[in-house]
Coordinates of N, CA and C in Angstrom, one line a residue:
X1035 N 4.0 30.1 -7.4 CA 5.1 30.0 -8.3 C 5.3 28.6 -8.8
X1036 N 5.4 27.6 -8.0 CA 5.8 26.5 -8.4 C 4.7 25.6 -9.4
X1037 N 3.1 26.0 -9.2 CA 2.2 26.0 -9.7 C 2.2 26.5 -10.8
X1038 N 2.3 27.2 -10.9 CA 2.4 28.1 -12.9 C 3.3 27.7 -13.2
X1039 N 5.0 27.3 -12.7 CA 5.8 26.5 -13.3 C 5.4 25.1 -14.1
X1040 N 4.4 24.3 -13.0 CA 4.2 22.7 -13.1 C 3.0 22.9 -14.7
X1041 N 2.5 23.9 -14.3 CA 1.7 24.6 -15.5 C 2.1 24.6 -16.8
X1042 N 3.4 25.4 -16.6 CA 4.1 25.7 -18.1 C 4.9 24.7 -18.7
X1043 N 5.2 23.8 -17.8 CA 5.6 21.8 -17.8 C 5.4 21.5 -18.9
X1044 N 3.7 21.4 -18.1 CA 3.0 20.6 -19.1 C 1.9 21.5 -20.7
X1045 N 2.1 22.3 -20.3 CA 1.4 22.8 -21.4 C 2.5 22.8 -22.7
X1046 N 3.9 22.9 -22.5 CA 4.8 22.6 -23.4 C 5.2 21.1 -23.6
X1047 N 4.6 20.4 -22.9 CA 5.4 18.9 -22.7 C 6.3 19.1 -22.4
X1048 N 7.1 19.3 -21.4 CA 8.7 19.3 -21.8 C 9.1 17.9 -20.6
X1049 N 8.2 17.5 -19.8 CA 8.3 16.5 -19.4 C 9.1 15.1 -19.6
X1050 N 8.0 15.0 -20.6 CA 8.4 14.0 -21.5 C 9.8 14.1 -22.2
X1051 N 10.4 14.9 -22.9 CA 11.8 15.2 -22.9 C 12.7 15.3 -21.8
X1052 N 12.4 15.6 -20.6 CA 12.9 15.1 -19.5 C 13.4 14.1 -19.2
X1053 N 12.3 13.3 -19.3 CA 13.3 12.0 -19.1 C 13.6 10.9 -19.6
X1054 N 13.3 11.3 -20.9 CA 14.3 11.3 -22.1 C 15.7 11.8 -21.9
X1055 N 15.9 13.1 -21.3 CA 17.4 13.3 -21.4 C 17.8 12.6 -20.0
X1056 N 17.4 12.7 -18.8 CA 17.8 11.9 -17.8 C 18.2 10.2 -18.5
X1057 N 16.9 9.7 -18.7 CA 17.7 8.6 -19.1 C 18.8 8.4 -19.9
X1058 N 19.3 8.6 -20.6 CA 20.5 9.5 -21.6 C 21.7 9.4 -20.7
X1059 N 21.2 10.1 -20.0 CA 22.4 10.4 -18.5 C 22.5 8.9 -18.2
X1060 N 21.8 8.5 -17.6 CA 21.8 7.4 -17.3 C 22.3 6.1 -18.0
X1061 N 22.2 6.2 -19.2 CA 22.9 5.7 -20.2 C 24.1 5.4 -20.1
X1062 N 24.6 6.3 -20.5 CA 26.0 7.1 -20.9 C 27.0 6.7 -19.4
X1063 N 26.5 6.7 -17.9 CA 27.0 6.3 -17.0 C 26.8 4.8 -16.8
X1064 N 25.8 4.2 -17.6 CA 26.2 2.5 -17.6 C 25.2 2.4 -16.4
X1065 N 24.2 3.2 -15.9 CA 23.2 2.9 -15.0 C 21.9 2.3 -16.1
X1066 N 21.6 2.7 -17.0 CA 20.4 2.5 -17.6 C 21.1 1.5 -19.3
X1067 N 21.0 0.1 -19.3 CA 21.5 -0.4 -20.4 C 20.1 -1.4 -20.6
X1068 N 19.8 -1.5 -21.9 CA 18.7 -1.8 -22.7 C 18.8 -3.3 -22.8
X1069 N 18.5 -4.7 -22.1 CA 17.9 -5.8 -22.2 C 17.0 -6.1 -22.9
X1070 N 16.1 -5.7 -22.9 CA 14.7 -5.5 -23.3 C 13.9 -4.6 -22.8
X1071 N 12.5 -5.0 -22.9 CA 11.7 -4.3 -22.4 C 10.4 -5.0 -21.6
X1072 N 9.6 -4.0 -20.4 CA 8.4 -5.0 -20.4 C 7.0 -3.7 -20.6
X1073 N 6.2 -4.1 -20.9 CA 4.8 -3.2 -21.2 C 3.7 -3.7 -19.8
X1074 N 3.0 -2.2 -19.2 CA 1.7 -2.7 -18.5 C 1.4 -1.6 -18.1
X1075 N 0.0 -1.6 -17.4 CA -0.7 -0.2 -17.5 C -1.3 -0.5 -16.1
X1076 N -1.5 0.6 -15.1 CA -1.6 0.5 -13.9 C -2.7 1.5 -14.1
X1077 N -4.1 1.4 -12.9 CA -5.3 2.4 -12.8 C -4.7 3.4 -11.6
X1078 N -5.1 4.8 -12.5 CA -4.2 5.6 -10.9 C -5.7 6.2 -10.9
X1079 N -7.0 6.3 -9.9 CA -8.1 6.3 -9.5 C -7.9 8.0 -9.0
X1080 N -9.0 8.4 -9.4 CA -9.2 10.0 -8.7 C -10.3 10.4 -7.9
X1081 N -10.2 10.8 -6.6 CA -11.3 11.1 -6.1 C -12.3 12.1 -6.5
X1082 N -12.5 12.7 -7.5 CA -13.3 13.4 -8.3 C -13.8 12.9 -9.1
X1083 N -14.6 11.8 -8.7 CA -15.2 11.0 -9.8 C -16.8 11.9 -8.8
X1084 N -17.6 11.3 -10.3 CA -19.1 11.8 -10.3 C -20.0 11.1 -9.6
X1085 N -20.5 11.8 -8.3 CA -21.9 11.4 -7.7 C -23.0 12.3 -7.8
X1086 N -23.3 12.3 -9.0 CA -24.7 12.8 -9.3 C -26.1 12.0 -9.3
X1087 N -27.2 12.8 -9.2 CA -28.7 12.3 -9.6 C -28.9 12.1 -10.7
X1088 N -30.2 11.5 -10.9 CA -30.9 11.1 -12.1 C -32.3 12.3 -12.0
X1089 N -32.5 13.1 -12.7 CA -34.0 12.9 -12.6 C -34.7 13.4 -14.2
X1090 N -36.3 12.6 -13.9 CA -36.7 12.3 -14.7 C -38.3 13.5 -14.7
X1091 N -38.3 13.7 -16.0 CA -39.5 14.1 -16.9 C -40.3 13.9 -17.6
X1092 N -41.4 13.9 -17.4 CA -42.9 13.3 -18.2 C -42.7 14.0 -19.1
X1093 N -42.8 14.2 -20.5 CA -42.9 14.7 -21.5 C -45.0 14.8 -22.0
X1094 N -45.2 15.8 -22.6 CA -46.8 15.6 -23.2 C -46.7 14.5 -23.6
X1095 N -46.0 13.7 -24.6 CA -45.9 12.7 -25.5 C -46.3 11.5 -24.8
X1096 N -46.0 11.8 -23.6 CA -46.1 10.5 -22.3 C -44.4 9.6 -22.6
X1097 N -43.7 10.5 -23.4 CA -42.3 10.2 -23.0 C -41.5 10.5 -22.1
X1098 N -40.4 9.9 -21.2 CA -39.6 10.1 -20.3 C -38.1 10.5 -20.5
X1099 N -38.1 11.9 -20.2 CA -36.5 11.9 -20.0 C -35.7 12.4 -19.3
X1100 N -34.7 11.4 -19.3 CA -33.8 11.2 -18.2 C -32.3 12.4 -18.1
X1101 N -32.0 13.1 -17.5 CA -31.2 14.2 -16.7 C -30.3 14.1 -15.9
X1102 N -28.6 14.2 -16.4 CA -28.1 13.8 -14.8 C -27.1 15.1 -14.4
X1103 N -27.4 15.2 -13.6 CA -26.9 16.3 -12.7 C -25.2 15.9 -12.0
X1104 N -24.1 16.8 -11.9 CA -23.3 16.0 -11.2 C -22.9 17.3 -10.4
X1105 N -21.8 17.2 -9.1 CA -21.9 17.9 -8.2 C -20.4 18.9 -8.6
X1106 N -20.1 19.5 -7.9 CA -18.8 20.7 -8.6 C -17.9 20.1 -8.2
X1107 N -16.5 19.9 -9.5 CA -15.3 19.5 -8.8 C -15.1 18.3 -9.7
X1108 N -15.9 17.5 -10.4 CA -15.7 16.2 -10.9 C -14.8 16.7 -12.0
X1109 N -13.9 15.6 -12.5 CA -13.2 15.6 -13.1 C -13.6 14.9 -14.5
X1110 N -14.2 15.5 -15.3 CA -14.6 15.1 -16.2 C -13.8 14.1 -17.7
X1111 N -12.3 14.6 -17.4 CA -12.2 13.9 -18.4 C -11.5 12.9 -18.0
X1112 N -11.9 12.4 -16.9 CA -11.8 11.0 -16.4 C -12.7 10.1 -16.9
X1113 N -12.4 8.2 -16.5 CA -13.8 7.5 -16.9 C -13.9 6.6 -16.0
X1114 N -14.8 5.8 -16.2 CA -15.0 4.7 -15.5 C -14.5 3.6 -16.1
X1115 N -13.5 2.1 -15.4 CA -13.1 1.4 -15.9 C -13.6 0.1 -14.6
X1116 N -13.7 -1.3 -15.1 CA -14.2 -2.6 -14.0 C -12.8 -3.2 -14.1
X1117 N -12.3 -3.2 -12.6 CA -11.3 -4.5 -12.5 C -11.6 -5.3 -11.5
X1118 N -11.9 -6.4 -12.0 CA -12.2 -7.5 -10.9 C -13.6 -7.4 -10.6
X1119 N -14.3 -7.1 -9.6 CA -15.0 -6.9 -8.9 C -15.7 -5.1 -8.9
X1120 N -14.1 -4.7 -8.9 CA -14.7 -3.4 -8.5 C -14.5 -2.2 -9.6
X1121 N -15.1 -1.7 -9.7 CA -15.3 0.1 -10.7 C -14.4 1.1 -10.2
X1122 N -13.5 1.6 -10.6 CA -12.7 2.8 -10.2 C -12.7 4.0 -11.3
X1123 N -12.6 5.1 -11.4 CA -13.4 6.6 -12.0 C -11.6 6.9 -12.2
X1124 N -11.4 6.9 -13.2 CA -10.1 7.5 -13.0 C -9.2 7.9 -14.8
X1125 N -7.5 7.5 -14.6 CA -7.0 7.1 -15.7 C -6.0 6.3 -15.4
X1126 N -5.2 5.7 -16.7 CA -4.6 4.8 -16.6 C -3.2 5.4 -17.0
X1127 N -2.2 4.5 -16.2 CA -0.8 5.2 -16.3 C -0.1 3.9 -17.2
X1128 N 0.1 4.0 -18.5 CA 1.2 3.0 -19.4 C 2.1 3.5 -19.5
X1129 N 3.1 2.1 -19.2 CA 4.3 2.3 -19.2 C 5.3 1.2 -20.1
X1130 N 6.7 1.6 -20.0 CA 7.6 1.1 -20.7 C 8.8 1.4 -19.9
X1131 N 9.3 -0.2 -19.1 CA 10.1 0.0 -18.6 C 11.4 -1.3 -19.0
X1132 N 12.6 -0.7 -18.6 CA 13.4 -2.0 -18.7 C 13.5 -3.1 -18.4
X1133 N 13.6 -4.2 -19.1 CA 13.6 -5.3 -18.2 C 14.6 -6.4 -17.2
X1134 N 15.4 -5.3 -17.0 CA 16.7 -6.1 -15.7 C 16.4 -5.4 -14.4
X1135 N 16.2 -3.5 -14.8 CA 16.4 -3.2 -13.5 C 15.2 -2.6 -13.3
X1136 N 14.7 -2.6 -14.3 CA 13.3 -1.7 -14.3 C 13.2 -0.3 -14.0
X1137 N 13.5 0.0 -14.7 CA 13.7 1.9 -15.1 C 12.5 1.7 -15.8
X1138 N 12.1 3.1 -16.2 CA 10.8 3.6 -16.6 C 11.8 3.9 -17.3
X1139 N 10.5 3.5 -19.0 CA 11.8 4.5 -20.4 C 10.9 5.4 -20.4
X1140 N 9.5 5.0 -20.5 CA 8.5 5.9 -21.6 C 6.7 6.2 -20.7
X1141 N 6.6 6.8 -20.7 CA 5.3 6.9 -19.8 C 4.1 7.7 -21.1
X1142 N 2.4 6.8 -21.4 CA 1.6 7.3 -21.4 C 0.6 7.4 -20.7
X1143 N -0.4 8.2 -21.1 CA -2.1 8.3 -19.8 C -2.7 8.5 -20.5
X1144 N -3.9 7.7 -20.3 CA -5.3 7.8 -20.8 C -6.4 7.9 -20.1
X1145 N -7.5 7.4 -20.6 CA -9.0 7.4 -19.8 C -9.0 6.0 -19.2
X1146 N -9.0 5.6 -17.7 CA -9.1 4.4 -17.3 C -9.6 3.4 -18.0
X1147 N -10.5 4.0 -19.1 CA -11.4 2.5 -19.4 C -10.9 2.3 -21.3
X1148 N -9.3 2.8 -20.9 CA -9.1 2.7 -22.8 C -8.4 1.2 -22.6
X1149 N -8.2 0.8 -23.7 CA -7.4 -0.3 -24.2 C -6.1 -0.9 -23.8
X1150 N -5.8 -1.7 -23.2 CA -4.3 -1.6 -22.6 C -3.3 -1.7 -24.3
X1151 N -3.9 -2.9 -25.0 CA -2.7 -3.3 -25.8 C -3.1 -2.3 -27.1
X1152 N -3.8 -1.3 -27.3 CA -4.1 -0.2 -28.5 C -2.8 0.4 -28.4
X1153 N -1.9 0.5 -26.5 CA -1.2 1.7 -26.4 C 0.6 1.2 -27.0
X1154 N 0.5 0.1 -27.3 CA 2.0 -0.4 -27.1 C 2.4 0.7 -28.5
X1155 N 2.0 0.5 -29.5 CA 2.8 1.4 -30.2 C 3.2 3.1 -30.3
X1156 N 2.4 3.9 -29.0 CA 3.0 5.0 -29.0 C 4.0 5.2 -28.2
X1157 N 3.8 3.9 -27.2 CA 5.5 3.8 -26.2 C 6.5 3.3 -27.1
X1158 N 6.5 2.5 -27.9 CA 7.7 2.3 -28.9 C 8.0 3.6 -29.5
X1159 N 7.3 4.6 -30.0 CA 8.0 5.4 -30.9 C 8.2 6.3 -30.0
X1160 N 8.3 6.1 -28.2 CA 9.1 7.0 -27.6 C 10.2 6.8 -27.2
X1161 N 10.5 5.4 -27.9 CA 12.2 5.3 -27.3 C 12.6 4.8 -28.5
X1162 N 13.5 4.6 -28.5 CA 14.8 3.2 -29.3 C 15.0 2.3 -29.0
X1163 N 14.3 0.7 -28.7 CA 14.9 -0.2 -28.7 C 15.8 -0.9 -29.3
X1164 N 17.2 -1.8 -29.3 CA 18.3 -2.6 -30.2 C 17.1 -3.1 -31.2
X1165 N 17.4 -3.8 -32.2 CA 16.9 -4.3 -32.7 C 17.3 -6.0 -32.4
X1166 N 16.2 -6.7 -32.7 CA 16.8 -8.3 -31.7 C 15.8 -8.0 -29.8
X1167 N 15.8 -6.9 -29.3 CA 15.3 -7.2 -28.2 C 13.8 -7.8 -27.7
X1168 N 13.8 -7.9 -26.7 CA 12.6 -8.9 -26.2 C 11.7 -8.0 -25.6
X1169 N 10.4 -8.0 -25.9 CA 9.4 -7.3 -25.3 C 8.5 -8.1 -24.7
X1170 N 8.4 -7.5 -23.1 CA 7.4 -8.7 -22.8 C 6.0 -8.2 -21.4
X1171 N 4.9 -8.6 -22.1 CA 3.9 -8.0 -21.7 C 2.6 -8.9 -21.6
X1172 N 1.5 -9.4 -20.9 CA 1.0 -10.1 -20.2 C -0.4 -10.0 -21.7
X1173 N -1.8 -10.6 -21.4 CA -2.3 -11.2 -22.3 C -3.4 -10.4 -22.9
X1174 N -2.9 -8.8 -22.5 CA -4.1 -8.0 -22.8 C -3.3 -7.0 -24.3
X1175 N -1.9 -7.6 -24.3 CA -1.4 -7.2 -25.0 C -1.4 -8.0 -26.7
X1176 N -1.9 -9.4 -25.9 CA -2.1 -10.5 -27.5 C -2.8 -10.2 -28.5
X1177 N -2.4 -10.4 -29.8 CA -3.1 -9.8 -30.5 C -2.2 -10.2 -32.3
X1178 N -2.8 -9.9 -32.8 CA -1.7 -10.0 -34.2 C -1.6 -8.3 -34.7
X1179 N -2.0 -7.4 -34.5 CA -1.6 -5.8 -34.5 C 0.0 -6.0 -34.1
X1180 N -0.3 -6.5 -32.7 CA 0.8 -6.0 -31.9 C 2.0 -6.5 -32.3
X1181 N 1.7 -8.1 -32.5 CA 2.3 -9.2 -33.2 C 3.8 -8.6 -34.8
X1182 N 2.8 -8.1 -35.1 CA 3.1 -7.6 -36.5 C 4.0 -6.5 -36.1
X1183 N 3.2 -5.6 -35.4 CA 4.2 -4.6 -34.7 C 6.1 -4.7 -34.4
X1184 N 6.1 -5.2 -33.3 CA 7.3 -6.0 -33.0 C 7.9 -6.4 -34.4
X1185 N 7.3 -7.2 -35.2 CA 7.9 -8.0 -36.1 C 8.6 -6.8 -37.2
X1186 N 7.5 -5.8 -37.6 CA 8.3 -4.4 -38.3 C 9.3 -3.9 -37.5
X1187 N 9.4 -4.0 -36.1 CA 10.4 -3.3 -35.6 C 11.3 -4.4 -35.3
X1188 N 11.5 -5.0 -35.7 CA 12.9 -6.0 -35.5 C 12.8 -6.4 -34.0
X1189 N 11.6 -6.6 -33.3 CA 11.7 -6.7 -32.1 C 11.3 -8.6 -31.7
X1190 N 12.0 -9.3 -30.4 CA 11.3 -10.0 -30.3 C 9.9 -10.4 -29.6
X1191 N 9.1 -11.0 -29.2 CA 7.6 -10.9 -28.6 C 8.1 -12.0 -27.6
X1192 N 7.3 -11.5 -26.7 CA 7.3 -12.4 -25.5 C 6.0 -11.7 -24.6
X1193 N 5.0 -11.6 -25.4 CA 3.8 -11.0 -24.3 C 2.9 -12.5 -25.0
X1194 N 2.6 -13.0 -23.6 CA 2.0 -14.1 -23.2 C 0.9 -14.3 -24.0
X1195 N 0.4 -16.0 -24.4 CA -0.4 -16.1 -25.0 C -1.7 -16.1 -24.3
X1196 N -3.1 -16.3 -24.9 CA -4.3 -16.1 -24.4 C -4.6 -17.1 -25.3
X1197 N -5.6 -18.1 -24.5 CA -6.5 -18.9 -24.6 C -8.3 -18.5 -24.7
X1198 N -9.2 -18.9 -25.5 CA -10.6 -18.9 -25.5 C -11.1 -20.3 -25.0
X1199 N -12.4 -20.7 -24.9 CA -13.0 -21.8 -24.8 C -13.4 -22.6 -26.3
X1200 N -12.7 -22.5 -26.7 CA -12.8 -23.2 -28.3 C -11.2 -23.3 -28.3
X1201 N -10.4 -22.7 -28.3 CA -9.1 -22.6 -28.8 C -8.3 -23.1 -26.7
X1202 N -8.0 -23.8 -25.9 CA -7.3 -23.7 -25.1 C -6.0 -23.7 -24.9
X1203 N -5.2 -23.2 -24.2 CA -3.8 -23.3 -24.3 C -3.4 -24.7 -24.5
X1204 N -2.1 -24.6 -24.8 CA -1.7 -25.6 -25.5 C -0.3 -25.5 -24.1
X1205 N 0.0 -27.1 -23.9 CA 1.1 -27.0 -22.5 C 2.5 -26.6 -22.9
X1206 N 2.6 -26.1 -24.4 CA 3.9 -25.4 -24.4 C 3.9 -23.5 -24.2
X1207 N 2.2 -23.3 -24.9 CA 1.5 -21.9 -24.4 C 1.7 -21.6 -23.1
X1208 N 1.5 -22.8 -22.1 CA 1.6 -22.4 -20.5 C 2.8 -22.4 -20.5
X1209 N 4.0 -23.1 -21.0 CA 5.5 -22.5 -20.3 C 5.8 -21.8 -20.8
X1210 N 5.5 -20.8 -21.9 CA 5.8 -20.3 -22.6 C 5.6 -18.7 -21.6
X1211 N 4.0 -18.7 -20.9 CA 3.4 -17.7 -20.3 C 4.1 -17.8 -18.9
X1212 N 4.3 -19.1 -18.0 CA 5.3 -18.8 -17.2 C 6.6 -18.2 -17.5
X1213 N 7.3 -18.4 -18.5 CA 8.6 -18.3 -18.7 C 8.5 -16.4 -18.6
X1214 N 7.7 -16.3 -19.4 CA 7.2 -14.3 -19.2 C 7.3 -13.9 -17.9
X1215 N 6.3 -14.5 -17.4 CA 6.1 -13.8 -15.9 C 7.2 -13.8 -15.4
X1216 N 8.1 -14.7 -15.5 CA 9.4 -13.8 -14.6 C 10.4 -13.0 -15.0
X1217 N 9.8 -12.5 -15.5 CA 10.3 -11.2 -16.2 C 9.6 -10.3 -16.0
X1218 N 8.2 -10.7 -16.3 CA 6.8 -9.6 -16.4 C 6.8 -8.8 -15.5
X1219 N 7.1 -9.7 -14.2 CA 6.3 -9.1 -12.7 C 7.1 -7.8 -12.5
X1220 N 8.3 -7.4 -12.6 CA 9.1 -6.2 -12.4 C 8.4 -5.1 -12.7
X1221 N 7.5 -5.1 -13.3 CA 6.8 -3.9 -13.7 C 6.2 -3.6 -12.7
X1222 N 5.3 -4.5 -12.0 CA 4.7 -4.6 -11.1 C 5.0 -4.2 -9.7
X1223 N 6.6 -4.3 -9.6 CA 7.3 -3.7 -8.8 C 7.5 -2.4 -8.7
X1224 N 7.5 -1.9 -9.9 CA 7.7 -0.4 -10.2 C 6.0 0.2 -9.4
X1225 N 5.0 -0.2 -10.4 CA 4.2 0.6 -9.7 C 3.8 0.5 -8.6
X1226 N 4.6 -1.0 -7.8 CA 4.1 -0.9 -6.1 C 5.0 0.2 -5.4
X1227 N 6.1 0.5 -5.9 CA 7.7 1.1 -5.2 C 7.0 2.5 -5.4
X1228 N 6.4 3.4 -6.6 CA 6.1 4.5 -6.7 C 4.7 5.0 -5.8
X1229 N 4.2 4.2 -5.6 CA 3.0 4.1 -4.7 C 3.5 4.3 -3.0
X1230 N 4.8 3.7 -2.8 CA 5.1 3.4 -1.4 C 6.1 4.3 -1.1
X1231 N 6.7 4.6 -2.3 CA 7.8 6.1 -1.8 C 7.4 7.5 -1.8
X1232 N 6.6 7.8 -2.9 CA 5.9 8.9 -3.0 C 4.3 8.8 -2.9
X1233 N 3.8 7.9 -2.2 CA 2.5 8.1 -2.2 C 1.8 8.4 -3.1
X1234 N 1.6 7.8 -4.1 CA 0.8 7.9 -4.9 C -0.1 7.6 -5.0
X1235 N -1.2 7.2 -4.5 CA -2.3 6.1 -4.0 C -3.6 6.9 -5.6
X1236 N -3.4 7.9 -5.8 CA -4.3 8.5 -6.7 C -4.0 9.6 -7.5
X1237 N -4.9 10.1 -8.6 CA -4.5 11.7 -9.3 C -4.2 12.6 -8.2
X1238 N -3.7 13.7 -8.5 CA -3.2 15.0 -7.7 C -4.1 15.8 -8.1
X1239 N -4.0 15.8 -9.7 CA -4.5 17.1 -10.6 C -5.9 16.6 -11.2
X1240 N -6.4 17.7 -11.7 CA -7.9 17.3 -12.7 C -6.7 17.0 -13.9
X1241 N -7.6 16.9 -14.7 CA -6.9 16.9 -16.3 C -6.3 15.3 -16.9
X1242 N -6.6 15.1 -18.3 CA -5.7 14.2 -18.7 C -4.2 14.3 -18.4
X1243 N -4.0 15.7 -19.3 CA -2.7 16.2 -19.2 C -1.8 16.4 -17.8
X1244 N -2.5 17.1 -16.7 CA -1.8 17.6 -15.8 C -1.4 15.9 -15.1
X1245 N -2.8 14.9 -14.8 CA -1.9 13.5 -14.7 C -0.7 12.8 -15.1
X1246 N -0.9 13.1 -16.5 CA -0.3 12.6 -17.2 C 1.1 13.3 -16.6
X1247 N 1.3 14.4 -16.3 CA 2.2 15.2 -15.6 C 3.2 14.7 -14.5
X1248 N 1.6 13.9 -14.1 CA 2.6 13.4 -12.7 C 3.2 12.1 -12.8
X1249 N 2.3 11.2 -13.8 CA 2.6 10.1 -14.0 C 4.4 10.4 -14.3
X1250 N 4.5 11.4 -15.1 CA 6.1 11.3 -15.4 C 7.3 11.8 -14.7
X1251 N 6.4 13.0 -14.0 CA 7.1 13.2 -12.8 C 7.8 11.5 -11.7
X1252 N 6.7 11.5 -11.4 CA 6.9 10.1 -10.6 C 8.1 9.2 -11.4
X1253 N 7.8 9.0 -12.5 CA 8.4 8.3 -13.6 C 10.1 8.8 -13.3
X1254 N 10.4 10.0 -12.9 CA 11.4 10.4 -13.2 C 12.1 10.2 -12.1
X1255 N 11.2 10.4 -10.6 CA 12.0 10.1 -9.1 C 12.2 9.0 -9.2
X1256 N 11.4 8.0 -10.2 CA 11.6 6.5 -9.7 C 13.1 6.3 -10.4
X1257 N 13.4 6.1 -11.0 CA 14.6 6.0 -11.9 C 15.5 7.0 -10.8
X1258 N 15.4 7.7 -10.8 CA 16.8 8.7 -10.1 C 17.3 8.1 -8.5
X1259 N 15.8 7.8 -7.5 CA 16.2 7.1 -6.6 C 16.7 5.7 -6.9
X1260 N 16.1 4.9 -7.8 CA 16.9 3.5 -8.1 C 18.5 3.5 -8.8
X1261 N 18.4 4.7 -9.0 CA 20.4 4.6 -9.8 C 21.3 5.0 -8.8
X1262 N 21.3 5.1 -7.6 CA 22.5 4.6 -6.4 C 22.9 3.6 -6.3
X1263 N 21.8 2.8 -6.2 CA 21.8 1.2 -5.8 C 21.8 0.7 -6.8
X1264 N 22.0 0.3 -8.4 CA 22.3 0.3 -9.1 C 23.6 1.0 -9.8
X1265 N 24.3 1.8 -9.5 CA 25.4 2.0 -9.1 C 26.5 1.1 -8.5
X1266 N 25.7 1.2 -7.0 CA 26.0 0.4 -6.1 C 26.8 -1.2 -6.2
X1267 N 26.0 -1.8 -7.1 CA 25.6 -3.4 -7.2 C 26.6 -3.5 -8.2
X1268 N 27.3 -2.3 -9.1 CA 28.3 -2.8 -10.0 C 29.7 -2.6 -9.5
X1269 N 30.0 -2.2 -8.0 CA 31.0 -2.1 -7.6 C 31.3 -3.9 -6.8

């Protein structure tokens, strides 16, 4: 039952209107008030990634072709994305959260290996920011798209600048990128706190969508367990 419910969730989206109206609630009781915002996208890794073979064919032509087999269960519309060092098979969870207490406004999902700063404009058209506020989001978000973005929306920018080897930061660039980060990092907080209360360590479900499911699920306990204590803090 509760399976064909989580089913009928997501096949309607109604998710995502979820907590839309929770936050609302949240609103309206003076728990969830709009500072700004901060943008960042966390890899949520699936164990259903692909360990298949290769194998290969002589052709008459004396051409070779190559074959790959994968084993039952992979999750196909997953991808592969490099951070750091290491490769993880999965998707990515972007988010849009406040920037005092860090609420989750807006949650998208992709294929691990998409674009972090492509996504900032579909999380704006899931909320309302004031106009005048501050957005602030680290250097994968730089860009003059995004730039421009914010600037149509009456928004201000505060996602960090990026430096090349021809062009280096400039020592007002670096305080400028410190002054972000302490603000930035909160985000960071959210996805450690959703990881450590609910275990989240990876996907549940196959699917873009049914992820995407959880990502907002999650989205939604995190905000509901942080509004006591936030509550709390205004007495």
């Amino acid at each position: 039952v509760l399976s064909r419910f989580r089913t009928a969730l997501t096949e309607k989206k109604a998710l995502d209107r979820l907590l839309k109206i929770i936050n609302d609630q949240l609103s309206n009781h003076g728990v969830l008030v709009q500072h700004g915002a901060v943008i960042d996208a966390s890899i949520t890794p699936t164990p259903r990634r692909p360990k298949g073979k290769k194998s290969y064919d002589l052709r008459e032509d004396g051409t070779i072709s190559v074959s790959h087999s994968y084993q039952k269960g992979v999750d196909p519309e997953a991808s592969w994305t490099k951070k750091g060092h290491n490769l993880y098979y999965g998707y990515k969870r972007h988010v849009l959260i406040e920037s005092k207490e860090g609420l989750v406004l807006a949650v998208t999902t992709t294929k691990a290996s998409s674009h972090d700063g492509a996504h900032l404009p579909i999380l704006l058209d899931k909320v309302s920011l004031k106009a005048g506020s501050r957005l602030y989001g680290d250097k994968g978000y730089s860009g003059l798209p995004n730039e421009t973005l914010l600037k149509n929306k009456k928004l201000k920018s505060a996602i960090q600048k990026k430096g090349n080897r021809n062009h280096p930061l400039s020592p007002a660039a670096k305080r400028f990128n410190k002054f972000v980060s302490k603000t930035r990092y909160k985000v960071e907080r959210v996805f450690g706190s959703i990881k450590r209360w609910f275990r989240s360590s990876g996907a549940r479900y196959i699917g873009l969508d049914k992820t995407h499911k959880q990502h907002v699920m999650e989205s939604i306990a995190y905000n509901l367990y942080r509004a006591p204590n936030i509550i709390l803090k205004g007495f």
